[in-house]
Amino acid sequence: LHHGTLLFDADLTRLGEAIRPSPGLYQSKAVASYRSPVVNISEFLSRPVTREDFILYLATQLKKAYPEMNDYQLTSVEKESIRQLSEQKYSTGDWIFGYSPVYRFTRTAFPDNKELNIALEVDKGTIKKAGLSGSYYRPEEARLLEALLSGQYHLFEPILEVHQSVGLQADDELIYSYF
């Protein structure tokens, strides 16, 4: 069994932006990851090759290196078992965030040109404490949202659902202010 990640022709600029948090927004005592240089395989090929042709080539080379290796087709029972395992274990918040470090997220944003100060204390992906101030929310809305955000995952959908549950309009700009 082999496991790994191969980048064939990724947009490395966008990849870097996606995995690099904005400075000052997240504070954690977790050990920082070592950022290894990343390159695309396609840059090292002597001629342009499609992704599909590269996959076929890779499979052929693996079969040469491991002649005892055979193609395997999953049965419908195995596929269903995999689907259930994915749904019941690997899609749960406990699995996704179980080893996430404690962190503090702070940001000042200006949705609709109104000030919104956000401070979140997060443990294992769950918001433990929320602080909202500024002119965006009325004080009673801010207190209600702080209470309702506590216990929610620090993810787009739960934050959107909390806003909707109290009848507040929430567009993407507002919800993305929480990240």
Coordinates of C-alpha atoms in Angstrom, one line a residue:
L1 CA 0.0 0.0 0.0
H2 CA 1.4 3.4 -1.0
H3 CA 0.2 6.8 0.0
G4 CA 1.4 10.3 -1.1
T5 CA 0.6 13.4 -3.0
L6 CA 1.8 14.2 -6.5
L7 CA 1.4 17.7 -8.0
F8 CA 1.3 17.4 -11.7
D9 CA 0.3 20.9 -13.0
A10 CA -1.0 22.8 -10.0
D11 CA -1.2 26.6 -9.7
L12 CA 1.5 27.0 -7.1
T13 CA 0.8 30.6 -6.4
R14 CA -2.8 29.8 -5.5
L15 CA -1.7 26.7 -3.5
G16 CA 0.6 28.9 -1.5
E17 CA -2.1 31.5 -0.8
A18 CA -4.5 28.7 0.3
I19 CA -2.2 27.2 2.8
R20 CA -0.5 30.3 4.2
P21 CA -2.7 32.1 6.8
S22 CA -2.8 35.8 6.9
P23 CA -0.3 37.2 9.4
G24 CA -1.7 38.1 12.8
L25 CA -5.1 36.5 12.3
Y26 CA -4.3 33.2 13.9
Q27 CA -2.3 32.8 17.1
S28 CA -1.4 29.3 18.4
K29 CA 1.2 27.6 20.5
A30 CA 1.4 24.8 18.0
V31 CA 4.7 24.0 16.4
A32 CA 5.0 25.6 13.0
S33 CA 5.2 23.3 10.1
Y34 CA 8.4 23.2 8.0
R35 CA 7.4 24.5 4.5
S36 CA 9.1 22.3 2.0
P37 CA 9.6 23.6 -1.5
V38 CA 6.9 22.4 -3.8
V39 CA 7.1 21.8 -7.6
N40 CA 5.0 20.3 -10.4
I41 CA 6.0 17.1 -12.0
S42 CA 5.2 18.5 -15.4
E43 CA 8.1 20.9 -15.1
F44 CA 10.6 18.0 -15.2
L45 CA 9.2 16.2 -18.2
S46 CA 11.1 16.5 -21.5
R47 CA 7.8 17.0 -23.4
P48 CA 4.3 18.1 -22.6
V49 CA 2.1 15.2 -21.4
T50 CA -1.5 15.2 -20.4
R51 CA -2.5 14.3 -16.8
E52 CA -4.2 11.1 -18.0
D53 CA -1.1 10.0 -20.0
F54 CA 1.0 10.6 -17.0
I55 CA -1.3 8.5 -14.8
L56 CA -1.1 5.6 -17.3
Y57 CA 2.7 5.9 -17.4
L58 CA 2.9 5.9 -13.6
A59 CA 0.7 2.8 -13.4
T60 CA 2.8 1.0 -16.0
Q61 CA 6.0 1.8 -14.2
L62 CA 4.5 0.6 -10.9
K63 CA 3.5 -2.6 -12.5
K64 CA 7.1 -3.1 -13.8
A65 CA 8.5 -2.4 -10.4
Y66 CA 6.0 -4.6 -8.6
P67 CA 5.2 -7.4 -11.1
E68 CA 3.1 -9.2 -8.5
M69 CA 0.8 -6.2 -8.4
N70 CA -2.6 -6.7 -10.0
D71 CA -5.4 -4.3 -10.8
Y72 CA -8.3 -4.6 -8.3
Q73 CA -11.9 -3.6 -8.9
L74 CA -13.9 -2.8 -5.7
T75 CA -17.1 -4.7 -5.3
S76 CA -20.4 -2.9 -4.6
V77 CA -20.3 -4.2 -1.0
E78 CA -16.8 -2.8 -0.6
K79 CA -17.8 0.6 -2.1
E80 CA -20.8 0.8 0.3
S81 CA -18.5 -0.1 3.2
I82 CA -16.1 2.7 2.2
R83 CA -19.0 5.2 1.8
Q84 CA -20.3 4.3 5.3
L85 CA -16.8 4.6 6.9
S86 CA -16.3 7.9 5.2
E87 CA -19.7 9.2 6.4
Q88 CA -19.6 7.8 9.9
K89 CA -15.9 8.4 10.8
Y90 CA -13.9 10.5 8.4
S91 CA -16.5 13.2 7.8
T92 CA -17.1 13.9 11.5
G93 CA -15.8 16.9 13.3
D94 CA -14.1 14.7 15.8
W95 CA -12.0 13.1 13.1
I96 CA -11.3 16.4 11.2
F97 CA -10.5 18.5 14.2
G98 CA -9.5 16.0 16.8
Y99 CA -5.9 16.9 16.8
S100 CA -6.2 20.6 15.9
P101 CA -4.3 22.9 18.2
V102 CA -5.9 25.6 20.3
Y103 CA -5.8 28.9 18.6
R104 CA -7.1 32.4 18.8
F105 CA -8.5 34.2 15.7
T106 CA -8.8 38.0 15.7
R107 CA -9.7 40.2 12.8
T108 CA -11.2 43.6 12.1
A109 CA -13.3 43.7 8.9
F110 CA -15.5 46.2 7.3
P111 CA -18.5 44.5 5.7
D112 CA -20.9 47.0 4.3
N113 CA -18.4 49.7 5.4
K114 CA -19.2 49.0 9.1
E115 CA -16.6 48.0 11.6
L116 CA -16.7 44.4 12.8
N117 CA -14.1 43.2 15.4
I118 CA -14.1 39.4 15.7
A119 CA -12.2 37.4 18.4
L120 CA -12.6 33.7 18.6
E121 CA -11.0 31.2 20.9
V122 CA -11.0 27.8 19.2
D123 CA -10.2 24.3 20.5
K124 CA -10.2 21.2 18.3
G125 CA -12.0 23.2 15.6
T126 CA -14.8 24.3 18.0
I127 CA -15.4 27.9 18.9
K128 CA -15.2 28.0 22.7
K129 CA -15.6 31.8 23.1
A130 CA -16.6 34.5 20.7
G131 CA -16.3 38.2 21.0
L132 CA -18.0 40.6 18.6
S133 CA -17.8 44.4 18.7
G134 CA -17.9 47.4 16.4
S135 CA -20.7 49.0 14.5
Y136 CA -21.8 46.1 12.3
Y137 CA -24.1 44.4 14.8
R138 CA -26.4 46.0 17.3
P139 CA -25.2 45.2 20.8
E140 CA -28.0 42.7 21.5
E141 CA -27.3 40.9 18.1
A142 CA -23.6 40.7 19.0
R143 CA -24.3 39.2 22.4
L144 CA -26.8 36.7 20.9
L145 CA -24.3 35.7 18.2
E146 CA -21.5 35.3 20.7
A147 CA -23.6 32.8 22.7
L148 CA -24.8 30.9 19.6
L149 CA -21.3 30.7 18.0
S150 CA -20.0 29.1 21.1
G151 CA -19.9 25.3 20.5
Q152 CA -20.0 25.7 16.7
Y153 CA -17.2 24.5 14.4
H154 CA -15.1 27.4 13.0
L155 CA -16.4 26.7 9.5
F156 CA -18.3 28.7 6.9
E157 CA -21.6 26.7 7.1
P158 CA -22.1 26.7 10.9
I159 CA -21.4 30.4 11.1
L160 CA -23.8 31.1 8.2
E161 CA -26.4 28.9 9.9
V162 CA -26.1 30.8 13.2
H163 CA -26.7 34.1 11.4
Q164 CA -29.7 32.7 9.5
S165 CA -31.2 31.2 12.7
V166 CA -31.6 34.6 14.2
G167 CA -32.9 36.2 11.0
L168 CA -29.7 38.1 10.1
Q169 CA -28.8 38.6 6.5
A170 CA -25.3 37.1 5.9
D171 CA -23.6 37.2 2.6
D172 CA -20.2 35.6 1.8
E173 CA -18.3 38.8 2.6
L174 CA -19.6 38.8 6.1
I175 CA -19.1 35.1 6.8
Y176 CA -15.6 35.2 5.3
S177 CA -14.8 37.9 7.8
Y178 CA -14.7 35.1 10.4
F179 CA -11.6 33.5 8.6

